[in-house]
Coordinates of C-alpha atoms and ligand atoms in Angstrom, one line a residue:
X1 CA 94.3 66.1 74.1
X2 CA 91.2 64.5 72.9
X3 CA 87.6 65.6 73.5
X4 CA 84.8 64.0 76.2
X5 CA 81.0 64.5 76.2
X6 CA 79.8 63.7 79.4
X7 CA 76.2 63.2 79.0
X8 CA 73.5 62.3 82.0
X9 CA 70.5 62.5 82.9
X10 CA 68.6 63.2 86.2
X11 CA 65.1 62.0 86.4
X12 CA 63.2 64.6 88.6
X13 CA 59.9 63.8 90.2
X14 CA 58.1 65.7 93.3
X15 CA 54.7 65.4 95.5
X16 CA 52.2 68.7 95.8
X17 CA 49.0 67.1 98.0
X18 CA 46.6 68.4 99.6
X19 CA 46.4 68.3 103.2
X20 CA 43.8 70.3 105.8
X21 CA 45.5 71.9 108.8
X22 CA 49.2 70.8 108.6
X23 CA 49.8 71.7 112.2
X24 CA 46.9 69.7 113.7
X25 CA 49.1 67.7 116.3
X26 CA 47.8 65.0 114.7
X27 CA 47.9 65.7 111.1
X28 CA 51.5 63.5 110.3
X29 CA 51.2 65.2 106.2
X30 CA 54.2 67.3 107.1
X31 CA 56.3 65.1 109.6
X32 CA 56.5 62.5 106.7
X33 CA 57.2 64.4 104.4
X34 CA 59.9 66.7 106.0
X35 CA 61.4 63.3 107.6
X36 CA 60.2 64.8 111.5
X37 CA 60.4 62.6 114.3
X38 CA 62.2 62.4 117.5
X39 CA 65.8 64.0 117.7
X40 CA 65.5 65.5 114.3
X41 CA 66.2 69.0 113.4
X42 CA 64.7 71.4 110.8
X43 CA 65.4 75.5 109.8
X44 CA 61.8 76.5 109.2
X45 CA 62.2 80.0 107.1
X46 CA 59.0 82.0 107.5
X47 CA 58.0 85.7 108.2
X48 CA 57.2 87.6 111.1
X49 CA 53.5 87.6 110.3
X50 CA 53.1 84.3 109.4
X51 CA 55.4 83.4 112.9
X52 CA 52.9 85.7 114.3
X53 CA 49.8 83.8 113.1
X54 CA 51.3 80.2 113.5
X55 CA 54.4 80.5 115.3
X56 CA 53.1 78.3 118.8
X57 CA 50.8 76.4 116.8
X58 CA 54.5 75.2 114.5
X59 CA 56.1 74.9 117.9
X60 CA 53.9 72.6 119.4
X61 CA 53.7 70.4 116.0
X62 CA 57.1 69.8 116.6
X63 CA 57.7 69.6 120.2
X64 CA 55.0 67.2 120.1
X65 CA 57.4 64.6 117.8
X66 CA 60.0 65.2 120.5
X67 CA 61.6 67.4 117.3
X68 CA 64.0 70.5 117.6
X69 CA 63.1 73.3 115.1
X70 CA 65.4 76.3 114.2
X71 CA 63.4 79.4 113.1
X72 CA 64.8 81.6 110.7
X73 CA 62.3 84.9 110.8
X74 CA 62.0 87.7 107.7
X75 CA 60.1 90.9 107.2
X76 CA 57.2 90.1 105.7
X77 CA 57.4 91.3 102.4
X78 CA 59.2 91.7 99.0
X79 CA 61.8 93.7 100.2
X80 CA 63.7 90.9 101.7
X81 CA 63.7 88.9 98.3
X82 CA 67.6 89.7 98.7
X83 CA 71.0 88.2 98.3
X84 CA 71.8 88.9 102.2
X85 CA 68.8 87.1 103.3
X86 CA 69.8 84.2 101.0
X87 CA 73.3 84.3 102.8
X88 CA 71.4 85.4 106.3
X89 CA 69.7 82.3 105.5
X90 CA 72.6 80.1 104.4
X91 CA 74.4 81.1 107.9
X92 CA 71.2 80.0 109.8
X93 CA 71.3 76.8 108.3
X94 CA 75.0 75.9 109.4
X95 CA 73.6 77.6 112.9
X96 CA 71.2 74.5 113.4
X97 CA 73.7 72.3 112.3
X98 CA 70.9 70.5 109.5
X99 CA 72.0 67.1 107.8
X100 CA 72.9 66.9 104.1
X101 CA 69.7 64.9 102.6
X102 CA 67.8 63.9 105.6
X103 CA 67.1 67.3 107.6
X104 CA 65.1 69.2 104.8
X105 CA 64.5 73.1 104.8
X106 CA 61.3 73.9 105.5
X107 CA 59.5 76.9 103.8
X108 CA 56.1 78.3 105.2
X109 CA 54.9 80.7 104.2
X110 CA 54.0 83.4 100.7
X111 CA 55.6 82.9 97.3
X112 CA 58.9 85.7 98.9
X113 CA 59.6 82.7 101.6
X114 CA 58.7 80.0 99.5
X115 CA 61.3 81.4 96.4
X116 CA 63.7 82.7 98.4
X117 CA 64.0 79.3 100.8
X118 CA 64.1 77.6 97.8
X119 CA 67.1 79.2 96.3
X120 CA 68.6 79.2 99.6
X121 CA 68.1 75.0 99.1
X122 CA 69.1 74.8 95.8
X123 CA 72.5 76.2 96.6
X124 CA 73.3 74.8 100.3
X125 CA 75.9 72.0 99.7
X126 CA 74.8 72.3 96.0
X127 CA 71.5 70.9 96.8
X128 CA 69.5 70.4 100.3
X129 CA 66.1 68.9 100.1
X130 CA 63.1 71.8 101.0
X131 CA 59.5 71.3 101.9
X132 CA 57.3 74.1 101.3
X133 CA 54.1 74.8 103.0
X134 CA 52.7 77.7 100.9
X135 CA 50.2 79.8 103.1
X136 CA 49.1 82.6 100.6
X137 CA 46.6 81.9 97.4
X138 CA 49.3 83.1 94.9
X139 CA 51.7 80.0 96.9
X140 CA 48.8 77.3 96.5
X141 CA 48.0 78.2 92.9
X142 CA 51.3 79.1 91.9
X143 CA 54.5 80.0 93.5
X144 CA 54.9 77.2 95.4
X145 CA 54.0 74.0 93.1
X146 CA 56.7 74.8 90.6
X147 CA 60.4 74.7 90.1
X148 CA 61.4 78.1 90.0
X149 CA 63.0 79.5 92.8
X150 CA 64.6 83.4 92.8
X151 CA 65.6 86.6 94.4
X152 CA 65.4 90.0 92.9
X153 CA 69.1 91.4 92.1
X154 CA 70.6 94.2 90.5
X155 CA 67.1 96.6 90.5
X156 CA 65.4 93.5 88.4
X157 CA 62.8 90.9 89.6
X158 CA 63.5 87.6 90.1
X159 CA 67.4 88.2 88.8
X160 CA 69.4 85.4 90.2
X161 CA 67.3 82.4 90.9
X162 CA 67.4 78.4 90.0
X163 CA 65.3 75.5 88.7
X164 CA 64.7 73.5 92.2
X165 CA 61.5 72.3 93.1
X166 CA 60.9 71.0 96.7
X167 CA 60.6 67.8 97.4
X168 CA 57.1 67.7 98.2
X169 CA 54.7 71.0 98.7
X170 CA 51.4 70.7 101.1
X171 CA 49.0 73.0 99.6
X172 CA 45.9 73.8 102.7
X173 CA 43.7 76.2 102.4
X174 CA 43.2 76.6 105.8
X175 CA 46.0 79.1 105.8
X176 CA 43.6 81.3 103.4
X177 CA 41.2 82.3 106.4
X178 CA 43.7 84.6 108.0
X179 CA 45.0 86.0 104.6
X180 CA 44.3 90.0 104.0
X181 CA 41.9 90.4 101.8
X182 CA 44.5 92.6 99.0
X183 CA 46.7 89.4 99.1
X184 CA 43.3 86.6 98.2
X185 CA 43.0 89.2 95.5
X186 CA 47.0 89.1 94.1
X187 CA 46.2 85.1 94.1
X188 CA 43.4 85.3 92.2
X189 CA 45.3 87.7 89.9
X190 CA 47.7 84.4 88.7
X191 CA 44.2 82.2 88.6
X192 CA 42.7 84.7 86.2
X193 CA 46.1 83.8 83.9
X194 CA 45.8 80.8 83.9
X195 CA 42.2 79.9 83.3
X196 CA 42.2 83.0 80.2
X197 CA 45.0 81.1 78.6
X198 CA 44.2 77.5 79.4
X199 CA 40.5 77.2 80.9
X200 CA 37.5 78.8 80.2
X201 CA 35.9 76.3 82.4
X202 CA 37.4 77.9 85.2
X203 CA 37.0 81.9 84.2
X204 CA 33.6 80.5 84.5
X205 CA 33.7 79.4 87.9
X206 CA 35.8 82.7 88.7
X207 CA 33.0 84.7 87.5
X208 CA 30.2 82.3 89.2
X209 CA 31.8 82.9 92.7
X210 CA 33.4 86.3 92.2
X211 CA 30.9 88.0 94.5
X212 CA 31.9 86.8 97.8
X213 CA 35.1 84.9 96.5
X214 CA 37.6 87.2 98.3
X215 CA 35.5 88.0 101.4
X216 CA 34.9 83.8 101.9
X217 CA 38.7 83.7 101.2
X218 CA 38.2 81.3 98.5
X219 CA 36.0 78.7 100.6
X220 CA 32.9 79.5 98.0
X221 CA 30.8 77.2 96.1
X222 CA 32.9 76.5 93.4
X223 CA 36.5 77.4 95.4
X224 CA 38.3 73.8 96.2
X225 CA 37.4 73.5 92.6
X226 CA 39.1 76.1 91.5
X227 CA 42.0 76.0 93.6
X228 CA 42.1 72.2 92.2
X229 CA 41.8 73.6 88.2
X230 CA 44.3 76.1 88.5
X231 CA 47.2 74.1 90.0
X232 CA 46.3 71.4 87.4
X233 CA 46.7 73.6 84.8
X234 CA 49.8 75.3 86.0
X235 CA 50.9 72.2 86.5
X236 CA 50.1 71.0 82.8
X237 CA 52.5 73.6 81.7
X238 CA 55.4 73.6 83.9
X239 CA 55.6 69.4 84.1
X240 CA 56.5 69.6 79.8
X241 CA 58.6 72.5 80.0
X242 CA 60.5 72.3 83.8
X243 CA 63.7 74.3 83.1
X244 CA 62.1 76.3 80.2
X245 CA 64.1 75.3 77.4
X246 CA 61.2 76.7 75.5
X247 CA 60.7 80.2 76.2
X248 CA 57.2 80.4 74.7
X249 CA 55.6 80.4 77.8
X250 CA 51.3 80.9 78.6
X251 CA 52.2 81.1 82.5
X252 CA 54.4 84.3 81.3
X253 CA 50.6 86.2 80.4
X254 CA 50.3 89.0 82.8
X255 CA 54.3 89.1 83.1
X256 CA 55.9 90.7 80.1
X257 CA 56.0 93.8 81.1
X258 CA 55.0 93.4 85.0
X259 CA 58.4 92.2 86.6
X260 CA 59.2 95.8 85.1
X261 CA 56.3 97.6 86.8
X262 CA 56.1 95.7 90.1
X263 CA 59.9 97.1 90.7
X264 CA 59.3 100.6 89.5
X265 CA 55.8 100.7 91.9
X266 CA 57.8 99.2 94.7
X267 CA 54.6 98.6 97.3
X268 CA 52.2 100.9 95.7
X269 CA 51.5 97.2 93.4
X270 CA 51.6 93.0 94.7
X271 CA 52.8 90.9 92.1
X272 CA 49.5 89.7 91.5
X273 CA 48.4 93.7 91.0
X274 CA 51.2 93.8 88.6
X275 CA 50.0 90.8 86.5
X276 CA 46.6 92.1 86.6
X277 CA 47.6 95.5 85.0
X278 CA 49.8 93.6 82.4
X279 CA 47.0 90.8 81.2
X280 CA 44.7 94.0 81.0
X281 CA 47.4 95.4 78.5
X282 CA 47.7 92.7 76.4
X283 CA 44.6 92.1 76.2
X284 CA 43.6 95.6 74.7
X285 CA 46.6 94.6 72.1
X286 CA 45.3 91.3 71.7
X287 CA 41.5 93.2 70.9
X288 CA 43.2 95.5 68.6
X289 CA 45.0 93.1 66.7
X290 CA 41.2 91.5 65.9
X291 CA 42.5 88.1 68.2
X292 CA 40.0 89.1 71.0
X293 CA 36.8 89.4 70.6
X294 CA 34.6 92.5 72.4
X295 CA 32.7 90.0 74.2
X296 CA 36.3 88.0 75.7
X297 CA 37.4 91.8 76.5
X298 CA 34.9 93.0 78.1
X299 CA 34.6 89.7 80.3
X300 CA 38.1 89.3 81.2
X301 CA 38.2 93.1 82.3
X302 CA 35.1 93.4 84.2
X303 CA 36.0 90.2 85.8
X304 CA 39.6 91.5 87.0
X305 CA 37.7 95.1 88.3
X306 CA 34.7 93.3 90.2
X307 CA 37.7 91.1 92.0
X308 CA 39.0 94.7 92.8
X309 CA 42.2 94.3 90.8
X310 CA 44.1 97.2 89.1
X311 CA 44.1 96.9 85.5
X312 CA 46.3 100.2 84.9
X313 CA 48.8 102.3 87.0
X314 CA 49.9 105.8 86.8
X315 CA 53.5 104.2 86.4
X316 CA 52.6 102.5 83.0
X317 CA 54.1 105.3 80.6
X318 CA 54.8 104.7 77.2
X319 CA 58.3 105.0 77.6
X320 CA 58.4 102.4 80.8
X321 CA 56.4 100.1 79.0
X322 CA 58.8 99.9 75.9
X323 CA 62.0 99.4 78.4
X324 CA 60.1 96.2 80.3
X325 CA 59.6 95.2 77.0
X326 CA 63.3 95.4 75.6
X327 CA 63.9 93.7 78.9
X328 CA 61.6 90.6 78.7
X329 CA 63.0 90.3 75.1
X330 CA 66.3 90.1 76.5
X331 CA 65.1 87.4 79.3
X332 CA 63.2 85.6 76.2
X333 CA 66.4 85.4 74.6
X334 CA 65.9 87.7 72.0
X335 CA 62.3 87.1 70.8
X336 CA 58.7 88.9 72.1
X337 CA 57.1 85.7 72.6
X338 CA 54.4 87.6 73.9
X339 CA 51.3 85.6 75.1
X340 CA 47.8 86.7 74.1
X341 CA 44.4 85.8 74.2
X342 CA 42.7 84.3 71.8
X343 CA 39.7 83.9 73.3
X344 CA 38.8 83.0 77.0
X345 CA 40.9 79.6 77.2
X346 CA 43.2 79.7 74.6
X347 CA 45.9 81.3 73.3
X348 CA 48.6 82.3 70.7
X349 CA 52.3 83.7 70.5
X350 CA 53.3 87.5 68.9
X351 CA 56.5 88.8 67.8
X352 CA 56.0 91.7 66.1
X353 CA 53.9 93.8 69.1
X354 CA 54.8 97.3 68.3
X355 CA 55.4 100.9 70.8
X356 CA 52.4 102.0 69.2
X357 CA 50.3 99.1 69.6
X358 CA 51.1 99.3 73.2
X359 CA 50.6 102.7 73.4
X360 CA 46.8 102.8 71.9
X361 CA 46.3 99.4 74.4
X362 CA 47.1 101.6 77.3
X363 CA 44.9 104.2 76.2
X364 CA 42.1 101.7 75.7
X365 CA 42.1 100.2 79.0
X366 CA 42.3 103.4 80.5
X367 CA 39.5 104.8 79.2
X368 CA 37.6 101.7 79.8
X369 CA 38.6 101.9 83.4
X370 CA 36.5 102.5 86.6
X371 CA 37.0 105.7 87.8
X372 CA 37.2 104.7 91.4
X373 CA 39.1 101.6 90.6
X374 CA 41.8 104.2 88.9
X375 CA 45.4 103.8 90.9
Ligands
NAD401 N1 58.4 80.7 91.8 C1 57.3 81.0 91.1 O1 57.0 80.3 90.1 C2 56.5 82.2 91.4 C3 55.2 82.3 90.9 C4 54.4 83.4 91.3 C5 54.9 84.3 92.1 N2 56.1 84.2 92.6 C6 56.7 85.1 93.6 O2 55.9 85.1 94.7 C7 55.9 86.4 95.4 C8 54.5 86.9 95.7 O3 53.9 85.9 96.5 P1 53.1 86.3 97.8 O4 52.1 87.3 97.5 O5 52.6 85.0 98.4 O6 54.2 86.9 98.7 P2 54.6 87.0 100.3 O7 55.4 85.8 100.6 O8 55.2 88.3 100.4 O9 53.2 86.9 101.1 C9 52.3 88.0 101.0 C10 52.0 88.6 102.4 O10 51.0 87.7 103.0 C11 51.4 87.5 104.4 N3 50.9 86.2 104.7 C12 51.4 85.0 104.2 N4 50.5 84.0 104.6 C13 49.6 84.6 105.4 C14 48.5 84.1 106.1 N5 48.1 82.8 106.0 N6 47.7 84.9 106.8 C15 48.0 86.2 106.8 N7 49.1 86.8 106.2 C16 49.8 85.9 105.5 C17 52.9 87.6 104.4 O11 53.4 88.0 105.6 C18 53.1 88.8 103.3 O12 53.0 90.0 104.0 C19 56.6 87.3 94.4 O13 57.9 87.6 94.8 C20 56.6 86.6 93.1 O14 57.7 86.9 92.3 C21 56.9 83.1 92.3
I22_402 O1 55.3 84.8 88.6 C1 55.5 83.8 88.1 C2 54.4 82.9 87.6 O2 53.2 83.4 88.0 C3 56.9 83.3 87.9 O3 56.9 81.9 87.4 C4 57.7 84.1 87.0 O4 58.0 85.2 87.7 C5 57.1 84.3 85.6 O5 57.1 83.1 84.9 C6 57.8 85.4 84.8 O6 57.1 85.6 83.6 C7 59.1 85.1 84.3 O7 59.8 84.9 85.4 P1 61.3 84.7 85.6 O8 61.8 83.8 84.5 O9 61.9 86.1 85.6 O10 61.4 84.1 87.0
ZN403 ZN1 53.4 85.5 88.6

């Protein structure tokens, strides 16, 4: 037999706009992009506290357009990041009897709903549009304007997940004003990343408005701005590397060794709390190694404690520490890659980060830790 090389290419391209109040009856942001009208039917995937919160407004938006819409309900939560929700969710779908291309899914909801809605798509007939409506500030900024779409498997975050964006994401942060105060926090957590490894423009703004930033959920002086900076700068990094081919990543700072921690915590720590303890980390390497200054240090750290983010956790041993690292390794296919500060906006790579280095880091932040911000 002879060889073949089948080679194609698939040009990928999808909308994230802005758009105040998606269910206003007359806001149409949502009906045109999730192809509602008249005798149309959608699965919305949501959880009970955002059904709660928006369930009748939802309803009306689509009995309004004369629309049928099949609600599939979750615990809120990260426990239902799970392989029988994806299936739950899979049977749903066949339930409301959703066509192929022209009957997207619809995800509303926090970066759980928004990842595991999306993996749901990704894999129904090999492929089913999805909309996603992201209504936490880690969804706006974040979870919900990528590609990346996952469940946790197998005791390890984000395990089995695939490279799907939706179609077309309305970000509103009109969704923010109901939004526990703990969870504006976790969002501002991935924010903080972003703006220490790309934008010191924006740490800037963060520290300007940091005051009343949580308790005005965001809607401060400087906020539509920020929101705006930090989803063009995720954006800048995830629209050159999509499916991660390169796995030197400065979105991964704040996650090398928290997808370890945030499973071993369980809910004692968000995701965003997670991240927050990890940049601290690496930061304290990053100072050690002479790549941060004590001025960067001490900003990026007071900034993360006056939001009211953890920057250690009395599950951060030594030994748990090394094993997330071994494990990111892995999952970085065999290198550290480890992103760290160079300054407050930039960044470099490391791969030679040792046990010891992290040991003395976590000793450092802890001592320069608040005592009543200790966890
Ligand atoms: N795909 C990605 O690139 C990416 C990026 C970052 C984070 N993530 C994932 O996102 C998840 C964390 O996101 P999250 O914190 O948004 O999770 P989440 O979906 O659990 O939402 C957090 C909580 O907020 C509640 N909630 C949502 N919207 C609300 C509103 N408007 N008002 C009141 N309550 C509301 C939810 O019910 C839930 O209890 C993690 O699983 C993380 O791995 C994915
Ligand atoms: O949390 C985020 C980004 O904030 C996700 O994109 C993702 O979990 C991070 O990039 C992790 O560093 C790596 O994630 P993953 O490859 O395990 O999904
Ligand atoms: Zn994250």
């Amino acid at each position: 037999m002879t060889g073949w090389t089948v080679r194609c290419q698939q040009d990928v391209t999808y909308r994230i706009s802005g758009s105040a109040d998606v269910f206003a009856p007359g806001n149409d942001a949502l009906a045109e992009a999730a192809g509602i009208r008249a005798g149309t039917t959608s699965l919305l995937v949501l959880d009970r506290t955002v059904d709660a919160l928006y369930g009748k407004r939802i309803d009306s938006y689509f009995a309004g357009r004369g629309a049928r819409s099949v609600k599939y309900t979750l615990d809120p939560g990260e426990r239902v990041k799970t392989a029988d929700s994806l299936l739950d969710i899979a049977r749903a779908a066949d339930q409301a009897g959703i066509k192929r291309r022209s009957e997207p899914i619809i995800a509303i909801g926090g970066g759980v709903v928004t990842d595991l809605a999306g993996l749901v798509a990704s894999l129904y007939r090999r492929g089913t549009p999805f909309v996603r409506v992201p209504t936490t500030l880690i969804g706006l900024v974040d979870a919900a304007i990528g590609a990346k779409t996952a469940i946790n498997h197998n005791g390890h975050k984000n395990r089995l997940g695939t490279y799907f964006p939706a179609s077309h994401t309305l970000l509103d942060p009109v969704f923010l004003r109901t939004l526990p105060a703990r969870h504006v926090r976790n969002g501002i957590a991935e924010i903080v990343k972003i703006a220490v490894m790309k934008d010191a423009g924006l740490f800037a703004l963060v520290e300007a408005d940091c005051a009343d930033l949580v308790d005005a959920r965001v809607a401060t002086t400087h906020g539509q701005e920020i929101i705006e900076r930090s989803v063009t700068a995720m954006l800048g990094e995830l629209e050159t590397n999509l499916w991660e081919h390169e796995l030197k990543r400065v979105a991964d700072f704040g996650h090398t060794f928290s997808p370890h921690l945030e499973m071993c915590a369980g809910a004692d720590l968000l995701h965003g709390e997670a991240v927050a303890v990890d940049m601290a980390l690496c930061c304290a390497v990053a100072h050690a190694r002479g790549l941060l200054d004590d001025e960067s240090l001490r900003r990026i750290l007071t900034l993360l404690q006056r939001i009211g983010l953890p920057t250690e956790h009395r599950a951060c041993t030594s030994a748990m520490l090394a094993g997330a690292l071994a494990d990111t390794v892995r999952h970085r296919d065999g290198h550290q890659h480890l992103p760290l500060p160079t300054g407050i906006g930039s960044a470099t790579f490391v791969e030679d980060v040792t046990s010891a280095e992290i040991s003395a880091a976590l000793a450092t932040v802890r001592r320069l830790q608040p005592v009543a911000a200790s966890r």
